Short mmCIF file of N, CA and C in Angstrom, two decimals:
data_model
loop_
_atom_site.label_atom_id
_atom_site.label_comp_id
_atom_site.label_asym_id
_atom_site.label_seq_id
_atom_site.Cartn_x
_atom_site.Cartn_y
_atom_site.Cartn_z
N MET A 1 12.61 -220.26 -218.42
CA MET A 1 11.75 -220.89 -219.40
C MET A 1 12.87 -220.64 -221.14
N ASP A 2 13.29 -221.48 -221.30
CA ASP A 2 13.30 -220.68 -223.41
C ASP A 2 12.76 -220.73 -224.61
N ASN A 3 12.47 -219.45 -225.18
CA ASN A 3 11.46 -220.24 -226.25
C ASN A 3 12.42 -220.48 -227.52
N ARG A 4 11.28 -221.86 -227.64
CA ARG A 4 12.23 -222.81 -228.49
C ARG A 4 11.90 -222.68 -229.43
N ILE A 5 10.52 -221.61 -229.92
CA ILE A 5 9.80 -221.64 -231.46
C ILE A 5 11.06 -221.19 -232.04
N ALA A 6 12.26 -220.38 -232.05
CA ALA A 6 12.99 -220.02 -232.94
C ALA A 6 13.86 -221.20 -233.50
N PHE A 7 13.65 -222.56 -232.62
CA PHE A 7 14.59 -223.23 -233.42
C PHE A 7 13.68 -224.76 -234.00
N LEU A 8 12.61 -224.60 -234.38
CA LEU A 8 11.16 -225.51 -234.62
C LEU A 8 11.90 -225.51 -236.17
N PRO A 9 11.43 -226.29 -236.44
CA PRO A 9 11.23 -227.48 -238.06
C PRO A 9 10.09 -225.99 -238.08
N PRO A 10 9.74 -225.28 -239.15
CA PRO A 10 8.59 -224.27 -239.97
C PRO A 10 7.07 -224.70 -239.75
N GLN A 11 6.51 -226.55 -239.68
CA GLN A 11 6.56 -227.26 -239.26
C GLN A 11 4.98 -226.42 -237.99
N LYS A 12 6.17 -226.79 -238.09
CA LYS A 12 5.87 -226.32 -235.38
C LYS A 12 5.74 -225.50 -235.66
N GLN A 13 5.73 -224.52 -236.58
CA GLN A 13 6.34 -223.03 -236.00
C GLN A 13 4.32 -222.72 -236.52
N ARG A 14 4.50 -223.21 -237.95
CA ARG A 14 3.25 -223.32 -238.13
C ARG A 14 2.02 -223.27 -237.28
N PHE A 15 2.25 -224.46 -236.60
CA PHE A 15 1.62 -225.43 -236.01
C PHE A 15 1.05 -224.59 -234.26
N ASN A 16 2.27 -223.78 -233.80
CA ASN A 16 2.07 -222.58 -232.76
C ASN A 16 1.28 -221.20 -233.48
N LEU A 17 1.78 -221.19 -234.14
CA LEU A 17 1.24 -219.27 -234.63
C LEU A 17 -0.64 -220.04 -234.69
N ALA A 18 -0.66 -221.25 -235.55
CA ALA A 18 -1.93 -221.58 -236.21
C ALA A 18 -3.50 -221.50 -234.32
N GLY A 19 -2.10 -221.85 -233.18
CA GLY A 19 -2.73 -221.13 -231.71
C GLY A 19 -2.86 -219.90 -231.50
N TYR A 20 -2.02 -219.68 -231.98
CA TYR A 20 -1.87 -218.18 -231.10
C TYR A 20 -3.42 -216.93 -232.63
N LEU A 21 -3.34 -218.20 -233.72
CA LEU A 21 -4.38 -216.93 -234.59
C LEU A 21 -5.64 -217.10 -233.90
N LEU A 22 -6.19 -219.07 -234.11
CA LEU A 22 -7.09 -219.07 -233.45
C LEU A 22 -7.85 -218.39 -232.07
N GLY A 23 -6.68 -218.34 -231.15
CA GLY A 23 -7.11 -218.10 -229.89
C GLY A 23 -7.08 -216.63 -229.85
N VAL A 24 -6.93 -215.31 -230.87
CA VAL A 24 -6.74 -214.28 -231.22
C VAL A 24 -8.14 -214.08 -231.69
N ALA A 25 -8.60 -215.19 -232.99
CA ALA A 25 -9.67 -215.06 -233.19
C ALA A 25 -10.80 -215.22 -232.36
N LEU A 26 -10.52 -216.32 -231.27
CA LEU A 26 -11.31 -216.96 -230.42
C LEU A 26 -11.39 -215.49 -229.46
N GLY A 27 -10.79 -215.15 -229.40
CA GLY A 27 -10.94 -213.95 -228.14
C GLY A 27 -10.91 -212.21 -228.93
N GLY A 28 -11.36 -212.22 -229.68
CA GLY A 28 -12.17 -211.58 -230.90
C GLY A 28 -14.13 -211.41 -230.92
N LEU A 29 -13.78 -212.82 -231.40
CA LEU A 29 -15.34 -213.51 -231.53
C LEU A 29 -16.25 -213.57 -229.99
N PHE A 30 -15.37 -213.58 -229.40
CA PHE A 30 -16.02 -213.43 -227.35
C PHE A 30 -16.72 -212.96 -227.24
N ASP A 31 -15.34 -211.45 -227.68
CA ASP A 31 -15.30 -209.71 -227.64
C ASP A 31 -16.79 -209.28 -227.92
N GLY A 32 -16.39 -210.03 -229.18
CA GLY A 32 -17.89 -209.10 -230.13
C GLY A 32 -19.39 -209.49 -230.37
N ILE A 33 -19.47 -211.02 -229.60
CA ILE A 33 -20.88 -211.56 -229.45
C ILE A 33 -21.32 -211.16 -228.18
N LEU A 34 -20.41 -211.23 -227.21
CA LEU A 34 -20.97 -210.75 -225.95
C LEU A 34 -20.82 -209.40 -224.64
N LEU A 35 -19.83 -208.63 -226.27
CA LEU A 35 -20.38 -207.35 -225.10
C LEU A 35 -20.86 -205.98 -226.42
N GLN A 36 -20.62 -206.97 -227.78
CA GLN A 36 -21.24 -206.18 -228.41
C GLN A 36 -22.88 -207.02 -228.93
N GLN A 37 -23.12 -207.97 -228.87
CA GLN A 37 -24.37 -207.71 -229.70
C GLN A 37 -25.33 -208.27 -228.22
N ILE A 38 -24.50 -209.12 -227.46
CA ILE A 38 -25.14 -210.00 -226.00
C ILE A 38 -25.37 -209.06 -225.15
N LEU A 39 -25.41 -208.46 -224.24
CA LEU A 39 -24.56 -207.70 -223.54
C LEU A 39 -24.82 -205.61 -224.20
N GLN A 40 -24.81 -206.15 -225.49
CA GLN A 40 -24.56 -204.44 -225.73
C GLN A 40 -24.27 -203.50 -225.55
N TRP A 41 -22.68 -203.95 -224.99
CA TRP A 41 -22.23 -202.90 -224.32
C TRP A 41 -21.47 -201.64 -224.61
N HIS A 42 -21.29 -202.37 -225.78
CA HIS A 42 -20.29 -201.19 -226.92
C HIS A 42 -20.42 -201.75 -228.42
N HIS A 43 -20.16 -200.61 -228.99
CA HIS A 43 -19.58 -201.08 -230.57
C HIS A 43 -18.34 -201.47 -230.66
N PHE A 44 -17.74 -201.95 -231.70
CA PHE A 44 -16.48 -201.47 -231.70
C PHE A 44 -15.93 -200.28 -232.14
N LEU A 45 -16.71 -198.99 -232.86
CA LEU A 45 -16.11 -197.48 -233.08
C LEU A 45 -17.54 -197.32 -232.05
N SER A 46 -17.94 -197.36 -230.63
CA SER A 46 -18.52 -196.33 -229.99
C SER A 46 -18.15 -195.59 -229.23
N GLY A 47 -17.02 -195.31 -229.72
CA GLY A 47 -16.28 -194.35 -228.67
C GLY A 47 -15.47 -193.12 -229.98
N ILE A 48 -15.74 -193.19 -231.13
CA ILE A 48 -16.57 -192.54 -231.63
C ILE A 48 -17.72 -191.92 -232.08
N THR A 49 -17.74 -190.64 -232.30
CA THR A 49 -19.24 -188.92 -231.84
C THR A 49 -19.11 -188.79 -232.90
N HIS A 50 -19.01 -188.40 -233.82
CA HIS A 50 -18.69 -187.68 -234.80
C HIS A 50 -19.33 -188.43 -236.70
N ALA A 51 -19.87 -187.88 -237.38
CA ALA A 51 -20.27 -188.45 -238.92
C ALA A 51 -18.92 -188.90 -239.25
N PRO A 52 -18.46 -190.09 -240.00
CA PRO A 52 -20.03 -191.02 -240.10
C PRO A 52 -20.77 -191.85 -239.31
N PHE A 53 -19.70 -191.86 -238.38
CA PHE A 53 -19.89 -193.47 -237.59
C PHE A 53 -20.68 -192.52 -236.63
N ASP A 54 -21.13 -191.96 -236.34
CA ASP A 54 -21.89 -191.54 -235.19
C ASP A 54 -23.53 -191.99 -235.44
N THR A 55 -23.36 -192.89 -236.03
CA THR A 55 -25.43 -193.37 -236.52
C THR A 55 -25.54 -195.34 -236.30
N PRO A 56 -26.57 -195.91 -235.84
CA PRO A 56 -26.25 -196.84 -234.86
C PRO A 56 -25.90 -198.04 -236.67
N ARG A 57 -26.05 -197.04 -237.91
CA ARG A 57 -25.80 -198.32 -238.46
C ARG A 57 -24.37 -198.47 -239.38
N ALA A 58 -23.71 -196.82 -239.01
CA ALA A 58 -22.27 -196.82 -239.38
C ALA A 58 -21.66 -198.22 -238.18
N GLN A 59 -22.26 -198.07 -236.67
CA GLN A 59 -22.09 -199.18 -235.53
C GLN A 59 -21.80 -200.26 -235.77
N VAL A 60 -23.25 -200.91 -236.51
CA VAL A 60 -23.87 -201.66 -237.02
C VAL A 60 -22.60 -202.57 -237.62
N ILE A 61 -22.61 -201.70 -238.67
CA ILE A 61 -22.16 -202.40 -239.68
C ILE A 61 -20.44 -201.73 -239.48
N ALA A 62 -19.51 -201.74 -238.45
CA ALA A 62 -18.13 -201.74 -237.89
C ALA A 62 -18.21 -202.84 -237.23
N ASP A 63 -18.66 -202.93 -236.36
CA ASP A 63 -18.94 -203.91 -235.43
C ASP A 63 -18.32 -205.54 -236.78
N GLY A 64 -19.75 -205.43 -237.57
CA GLY A 64 -19.67 -206.65 -238.63
C GLY A 64 -18.57 -206.89 -239.13
N MET A 65 -17.65 -205.79 -239.57
CA MET A 65 -16.66 -205.74 -240.40
C MET A 65 -15.53 -206.38 -239.37
N PHE A 66 -15.93 -206.41 -238.23
CA PHE A 66 -14.60 -206.50 -237.24
C PHE A 66 -14.67 -208.23 -236.90
N GLN A 67 -16.30 -208.54 -237.10
CA GLN A 67 -16.27 -209.88 -236.76
C GLN A 67 -15.62 -211.15 -237.83
N LEU A 68 -15.49 -209.75 -238.83
CA LEU A 68 -15.04 -210.95 -240.39
C LEU A 68 -13.50 -211.21 -240.51
N VAL A 69 -13.27 -210.13 -240.22
CA VAL A 69 -12.47 -209.84 -239.46
C VAL A 69 -11.83 -210.92 -238.88
N MET A 70 -12.39 -210.74 -237.81
CA MET A 70 -12.29 -211.85 -236.97
C MET A 70 -11.86 -213.69 -237.61
N CYS A 71 -13.05 -213.96 -238.12
CA CYS A 71 -13.21 -214.76 -239.18
C CYS A 71 -12.04 -215.37 -240.36
N ILE A 72 -11.85 -214.42 -240.76
CA ILE A 72 -10.54 -213.91 -241.43
C ILE A 72 -8.90 -214.69 -241.40
N ILE A 73 -9.47 -214.25 -239.58
CA ILE A 73 -7.51 -214.74 -238.73
C ILE A 73 -8.07 -216.45 -238.59
N ALA A 74 -8.89 -216.13 -238.19
CA ALA A 74 -9.64 -217.70 -237.70
C ALA A 74 -9.20 -219.04 -238.76
N ALA A 75 -10.00 -219.05 -239.91
CA ALA A 75 -9.25 -219.11 -240.96
C ALA A 75 -7.81 -219.98 -241.85
N ILE A 76 -7.10 -218.13 -241.43
CA ILE A 76 -6.19 -218.18 -241.77
C ILE A 76 -5.28 -219.61 -240.32
N GLY A 77 -6.02 -219.71 -239.09
CA GLY A 77 -5.50 -220.10 -238.34
C GLY A 77 -5.78 -221.70 -238.74
N MET A 78 -6.37 -222.05 -239.25
CA MET A 78 -7.16 -223.54 -239.63
C MET A 78 -6.13 -224.03 -240.52
N ARG A 79 -5.42 -223.01 -241.94
CA ARG A 79 -5.04 -223.47 -242.48
C ARG A 79 -3.31 -223.16 -242.10
N LYS A 80 -3.43 -223.06 -241.15
CA LYS A 80 -1.16 -223.09 -240.69
C LYS A 80 -1.74 -224.24 -239.37
N LEU A 81 -3.04 -224.51 -238.99
CA LEU A 81 -2.63 -226.21 -238.65
C LEU A 81 -2.91 -227.20 -239.34
N LEU A 82 -3.54 -226.39 -240.51
CA LEU A 82 -3.94 -228.25 -241.06
C LEU A 82 -2.54 -227.95 -241.79
N GLN A 83 -1.66 -227.12 -242.40
CA GLN A 83 -0.27 -226.74 -243.15
C GLN A 83 1.02 -227.43 -241.89
N ALA A 84 0.66 -227.63 -240.17
CA ALA A 84 1.54 -228.39 -239.67
C ALA A 84 0.36 -229.84 -239.39
N ARG A 85 -0.49 -230.32 -239.99
CA ARG A 85 -1.52 -231.56 -238.86
C ARG A 85 -0.13 -232.32 -238.70
N PHE A 86 1.14 -232.78 -239.15
CA PHE A 86 1.65 -234.24 -238.46
C PHE A 86 2.12 -233.82 -237.05
N VAL A 87 2.37 -232.55 -236.74
CA VAL A 87 2.50 -232.58 -234.93
C VAL A 87 1.45 -232.72 -234.50
N LEU A 88 0.31 -232.97 -235.36
CA LEU A 88 -1.22 -233.25 -234.03
C LEU A 88 -1.01 -235.05 -233.65
N ILE A 89 -0.19 -235.33 -234.98
CA ILE A 89 0.09 -237.31 -234.36
C ILE A 89 0.48 -237.57 -233.11
N ASP A 90 1.82 -236.64 -232.23
CA ASP A 90 2.06 -236.56 -230.69
C ASP A 90 0.95 -235.85 -230.22
N ARG A 91 0.47 -236.62 -229.68
CA ARG A 91 -0.79 -236.63 -228.39
C ARG A 91 -0.47 -235.31 -227.28
N ALA A 92 0.94 -235.10 -227.18
CA ALA A 92 1.59 -234.28 -226.22
C ALA A 92 1.42 -232.43 -226.89
N PHE A 93 1.51 -232.82 -227.72
CA PHE A 93 1.28 -231.93 -228.41
C PHE A 93 -0.54 -230.40 -228.38
N ASP A 94 -1.22 -231.65 -227.53
CA ASP A 94 -2.82 -231.07 -227.71
C ASP A 94 -2.70 -230.60 -226.46
N ARG A 95 -1.29 -230.47 -225.44
CA ARG A 95 -1.36 -229.33 -224.82
C ARG A 95 -0.76 -227.67 -224.82
N VAL A 96 0.18 -227.95 -226.09
CA VAL A 96 0.55 -226.67 -226.37
C VAL A 96 -0.23 -226.18 -227.58
N LEU A 97 -0.87 -226.70 -227.69
CA LEU A 97 -1.89 -225.82 -228.44
C LEU A 97 -2.31 -225.74 -227.94
N ALA A 98 -2.88 -225.69 -226.93
CA ALA A 98 -4.70 -225.29 -225.63
C ALA A 98 -3.97 -224.33 -225.32
N GLY A 99 -2.39 -224.19 -225.13
CA GLY A 99 -1.94 -223.14 -224.12
C GLY A 99 -1.61 -221.66 -224.94
N ASP A 100 -1.38 -222.07 -226.85
CA ASP A 100 -0.91 -220.99 -227.73
C ASP A 100 -2.41 -220.54 -227.65
N VAL A 101 -3.37 -221.19 -228.28
CA VAL A 101 -4.61 -220.74 -227.59
C VAL A 101 -5.22 -219.70 -226.75
N LEU A 102 -5.08 -220.09 -225.91
CA LEU A 102 -5.30 -219.56 -224.28
C LEU A 102 -4.39 -218.11 -224.44
N ILE A 103 -2.94 -218.18 -224.95
CA ILE A 103 -2.45 -216.73 -224.73
C ILE A 103 -2.54 -216.39 -226.23
N GLY A 104 -3.29 -216.22 -227.27
CA GLY A 104 -3.96 -215.75 -228.25
C GLY A 104 -5.30 -215.02 -227.76
N PHE A 105 -5.45 -215.57 -227.03
CA PHE A 105 -7.20 -214.80 -226.83
C PHE A 105 -6.67 -214.03 -225.62
N GLY A 106 -5.50 -213.84 -224.77
CA GLY A 106 -5.03 -213.10 -224.10
C GLY A 106 -4.91 -212.15 -225.02
N ALA A 107 -4.50 -212.44 -225.44
CA ALA A 107 -3.03 -211.00 -226.63
C ALA A 107 -4.32 -210.25 -226.77
N TRP A 108 -5.77 -210.95 -227.57
CA TRP A 108 -6.28 -210.52 -228.39
C TRP A 108 -6.76 -209.29 -226.90
N HIS A 109 -7.11 -209.55 -225.92
CA HIS A 109 -7.36 -208.44 -224.79
C HIS A 109 -6.86 -207.98 -224.27
N LEU A 110 -4.94 -208.08 -223.89
CA LEU A 110 -4.52 -206.82 -224.07
C LEU A 110 -3.97 -206.14 -224.47
N VAL A 111 -4.26 -206.55 -226.26
CA VAL A 111 -4.40 -205.25 -227.17
C VAL A 111 -5.53 -204.60 -227.26
N ASP A 112 -6.21 -205.07 -227.14
CA ASP A 112 -7.53 -204.17 -227.56
C ASP A 112 -7.82 -203.33 -226.15
N GLY A 113 -7.57 -203.90 -224.50
CA GLY A 113 -7.88 -202.92 -223.89
C GLY A 113 -6.21 -202.20 -224.14
N ILE A 114 -5.33 -202.40 -224.44
CA ILE A 114 -4.67 -200.99 -224.57
C ILE A 114 -4.28 -200.06 -225.60
N LEU A 115 -4.75 -200.56 -226.80
CA LEU A 115 -4.93 -199.63 -227.90
C LEU A 115 -6.34 -199.43 -227.94
N ALA A 116 -7.84 -199.73 -228.00
CA ALA A 116 -9.18 -199.79 -228.32
C ALA A 116 -9.28 -198.86 -227.38
N GLN A 117 -9.14 -199.27 -225.82
CA GLN A 117 -9.51 -199.10 -225.20
C GLN A 117 -8.68 -197.16 -224.14
N TRP A 118 -6.96 -197.34 -224.09
CA TRP A 118 -6.52 -196.71 -223.69
C TRP A 118 -5.70 -195.39 -224.51
N LEU A 119 -5.51 -196.35 -225.73
CA LEU A 119 -4.64 -195.22 -226.67
C LEU A 119 -5.94 -194.38 -228.04
N LEU A 120 -6.78 -195.44 -228.23
CA LEU A 120 -7.45 -194.93 -229.19
C LEU A 120 -8.92 -194.24 -229.41
N ASP A 121 -8.75 -195.02 -227.86
CA ASP A 121 -10.14 -194.60 -227.19
C ASP A 121 -11.53 -194.68 -227.65
N ILE A 122 -12.07 -195.59 -228.58
CA ILE A 122 -12.47 -196.19 -229.03
C ILE A 122 -14.03 -196.63 -229.04
N HIS A 123 -13.60 -197.66 -227.88
CA HIS A 123 -13.87 -197.84 -226.93
C HIS A 123 -13.67 -198.40 -225.49
N HIS A 124 -15.02 -198.62 -225.07
CA HIS A 124 -14.92 -198.85 -223.84
C HIS A 124 -16.01 -200.59 -223.00
N VAL A 125 -15.06 -201.57 -222.45
CA VAL A 125 -16.19 -202.44 -221.99
C VAL A 125 -17.45 -202.35 -221.56
N ARG A 126 -17.19 -201.34 -220.63
CA ARG A 126 -18.54 -200.78 -221.11
C ARG A 126 -18.81 -198.87 -221.15
N MET A 127 -19.68 -199.01 -222.08
CA MET A 127 -20.20 -197.52 -222.67
C MET A 127 -20.69 -196.45 -222.07
N ASP A 128 -21.54 -197.35 -220.98
CA ASP A 128 -22.48 -196.63 -219.99
C ASP A 128 -23.12 -197.00 -218.64
N VAL A 129 -21.77 -196.83 -218.18
CA VAL A 129 -21.83 -196.35 -216.60
C VAL A 129 -20.69 -194.99 -216.87
N ALA A 130 -20.85 -194.02 -215.55
CA ALA A 130 -20.34 -193.28 -215.11
C ALA A 130 -18.72 -193.59 -215.23
N ASP A 131 -17.65 -195.11 -214.83
CA ASP A 131 -16.91 -195.13 -214.90
C ASP A 131 -15.99 -196.08 -215.70
N PRO A 132 -15.90 -196.44 -216.85
CA PRO A 132 -15.77 -197.11 -217.73
C PRO A 132 -14.31 -197.89 -217.41
N SER A 133 -13.28 -197.10 -216.85
CA SER A 133 -11.71 -197.55 -216.89
C SER A 133 -11.89 -198.83 -216.01
N TRP A 134 -12.72 -198.81 -214.68
CA TRP A 134 -13.06 -199.71 -213.53
C TRP A 134 -13.07 -201.26 -214.54
N TRP A 135 -14.30 -201.06 -215.35
CA TRP A 135 -14.90 -202.06 -216.27
C TRP A 135 -13.61 -202.43 -217.83
N ASP A 136 -12.89 -201.41 -217.98
CA ASP A 136 -11.90 -202.32 -218.58
C ASP A 136 -10.81 -202.71 -218.05
N TRP A 137 -10.89 -201.88 -217.01
CA TRP A 137 -9.03 -203.15 -216.39
C TRP A 137 -9.47 -204.60 -216.00
N LEU A 138 -10.74 -204.50 -215.30
CA LEU A 138 -11.31 -205.70 -214.75
C LEU A 138 -10.32 -206.75 -216.05
N TRP A 139 -11.32 -206.17 -217.65
CA TRP A 139 -11.62 -206.99 -218.63
C TRP A 139 -10.04 -207.51 -219.03
N PHE A 140 -9.50 -207.01 -219.05
CA PHE A 140 -8.01 -206.51 -218.73
C PHE A 140 -7.35 -207.38 -218.40
N LEU A 141 -7.54 -207.50 -217.13
CA LEU A 141 -7.10 -208.61 -215.64
C LEU A 141 -7.48 -210.13 -216.01
N LEU A 142 -8.99 -209.87 -216.37
CA LEU A 142 -9.45 -211.25 -216.01
C LEU A 142 -9.33 -212.28 -217.52
N PHE A 143 -9.69 -211.54 -219.10
CA PHE A 143 -9.79 -212.31 -219.92
C PHE A 143 -7.84 -211.74 -220.91
N GLY A 144 -7.06 -211.21 -220.04
CA GLY A 144 -6.34 -210.73 -220.50
C GLY A 144 -4.73 -211.46 -220.26
N VAL A 145 -4.70 -210.24 -218.78
CA VAL A 145 -3.35 -210.75 -218.14
C VAL A 145 -3.48 -212.55 -217.44
N LEU A 146 -4.73 -212.70 -216.60
CA LEU A 146 -5.12 -214.10 -216.71
C LEU A 146 -5.03 -215.08 -217.53
N PHE A 147 -5.41 -214.48 -218.65
CA PHE A 147 -5.42 -216.17 -220.31
C PHE A 147 -4.22 -216.61 -220.56
N VAL A 148 -3.19 -215.22 -220.46
CA VAL A 148 -1.72 -214.81 -221.32
C VAL A 148 -1.30 -215.89 -220.03
N ALA A 149 -1.30 -215.94 -218.53
CA ALA A 149 -0.22 -216.40 -217.70
C ALA A 149 -0.95 -218.23 -217.82
N ALA A 150 -2.19 -218.10 -217.69
CA ALA A 150 -2.72 -219.92 -218.46
C ALA A 150 -2.09 -220.12 -219.01
N GLY A 151 -2.00 -219.44 -220.18
CA GLY A 151 -1.46 -220.75 -221.14
C GLY A 151 0.25 -220.78 -221.66
N ILE A 152 0.85 -219.80 -220.85
CA ILE A 152 2.73 -219.62 -220.85
C ILE A 152 2.11 -221.15 -219.65
N ALA A 153 1.39 -221.44 -218.54
CA ALA A 153 2.16 -222.27 -217.55
C ALA A 153 1.97 -223.22 -218.32
N LEU A 154 0.72 -223.70 -218.42
CA LEU A 154 -0.09 -224.84 -220.02
C LEU A 154 1.31 -225.37 -220.70
N ARG A 155 2.36 -224.12 -221.42
CA ARG A 155 2.89 -224.67 -221.49
C ARG A 155 4.11 -225.14 -221.25
N ALA A 156 4.05 -223.96 -219.93
CA ALA A 156 5.28 -224.99 -219.09
C ALA A 156 5.11 -225.84 -218.39
N TRP A 157 3.97 -226.17 -218.34
CA TRP A 157 3.76 -228.14 -217.53
C TRP A 157 3.68 -228.83 -218.46
N ARG A 158 3.68 -228.51 -219.83
CA ARG A 158 4.01 -229.71 -221.49
C ARG A 158 5.46 -229.89 -220.88
N ALA A 159 5.98 -228.65 -221.00
CA ALA A 159 7.67 -228.79 -220.93
C ALA A 159 8.27 -229.34 -220.07
N SER A 160 7.61 -229.35 -218.88
CA SER A 160 8.51 -230.41 -217.46
C SER A 160 7.59 -231.75 -218.33
N VAL A 161 6.75 -232.08 -218.53
CA VAL A 161 6.09 -233.51 -218.93
C VAL A 161 7.08 -233.50 -219.47
N ASP A 162 7.60 -233.35 -220.46
CA ASP A 162 8.70 -233.40 -222.00
C ASP A 162 9.35 -234.25 -220.74
N ASP A 163 10.17 -233.36 -220.63
CA ASP A 163 11.64 -233.27 -219.94
C ASP A 163 11.95 -234.45 -218.76
N GLN A 164 10.33 -234.77 -217.80
CA GLN A 164 9.94 -236.11 -216.58
C GLN A 164 10.79 -237.72 -217.46
N GLU A 165 9.59 -237.26 -218.47
CA GLU A 165 10.01 -238.66 -219.80
C GLU A 165 11.07 -238.45 -219.97
N ARG A 166 11.75 -237.92 -220.81
CA ARG A 166 12.94 -237.54 -221.04
C ARG A 166 14.52 -238.76 -220.33
N ARG A 167 14.40 -238.12 -218.61
CA ARG A 167 14.60 -238.15 -217.71
C ARG A 167 14.81 -239.92 -217.20
N ARG A 168 12.82 -240.44 -217.65
CA ARG A 168 12.44 -241.46 -217.45
C ARG A 168 12.78 -242.81 -218.10
N LYS A 169 13.08 -242.49 -219.86
CA LYS A 169 13.38 -242.78 -221.02
C LYS A 169 14.71 -243.19 -220.60
N ARG A 170 15.72 -242.09 -219.88
CA ARG A 170 17.32 -242.44 -220.14
C ARG A 170 17.29 -243.59 -218.72
N ARG A 171 16.81 -243.54 -217.59
CA ARG A 171 17.72 -244.46 -216.58
C ARG A 171 16.84 -245.88 -217.44
N SER A 172 16.07 -245.73 -217.79
CA SER A 172 15.42 -247.42 -218.32
C SER A 172 15.52 -247.66 -219.61
N THR A 173 17.26 -246.86 -219.86
CA THR A 173 17.83 -247.35 -220.84
C THR A 173 18.68 -248.80 -220.66
N PRO A 174 18.42 -249.46 -220.98
CA PRO A 174 20.37 -250.28 -220.25
C PRO A 174 21.52 -249.64 -220.29
N ALA A 175 22.78 -249.51 -220.27
CA ALA A 175 23.68 -248.54 -220.09
C ALA A 175 24.59 -249.64 -220.98
N GLN A 176 24.68 -248.80 -222.33
CA GLN A 176 25.88 -249.74 -223.65
C GLN A 176 26.94 -249.50 -223.32
N GLN A 177 26.99 -250.58 -223.28
CA GLN A 177 29.09 -251.21 -223.21
C GLN A 177 29.53 -251.51 -224.58
#
């Protein structure tokens, strides 16, 4: 599979970037709402146990700042999508956008797993268990690797559908004499 984004006009590059940004924002919001607020398995900085981050107030403020950053990323993604809105006329791009969002969603979880959980050790998926690494790996694989792979597969399937469509049009076009 070739990477065609480098050869796309600016509007289509914005379209792809919009999908990636929206996916990252949705991935971060999903993580923050589900793990931080609903399940309360961790806070964004729950691995940092020294002052001033050791108080519940500081942890909740950090969670809120994280959510705010995800909303800003989503707003930038929406702006990019609006800038590339002419691309949306082609119904075939719905799969491309969905694939880009899945890739962005999974990429957020891959980056979060590598940076926040393993390198910086600022939080784990579950902070309240004896072995948090099992949960980190499960989350990394399910919501990171699986979503990126699904997005790539959706984009590849879209490309193969386009190739079939072009071949069918060439066969149905009468030969010029």
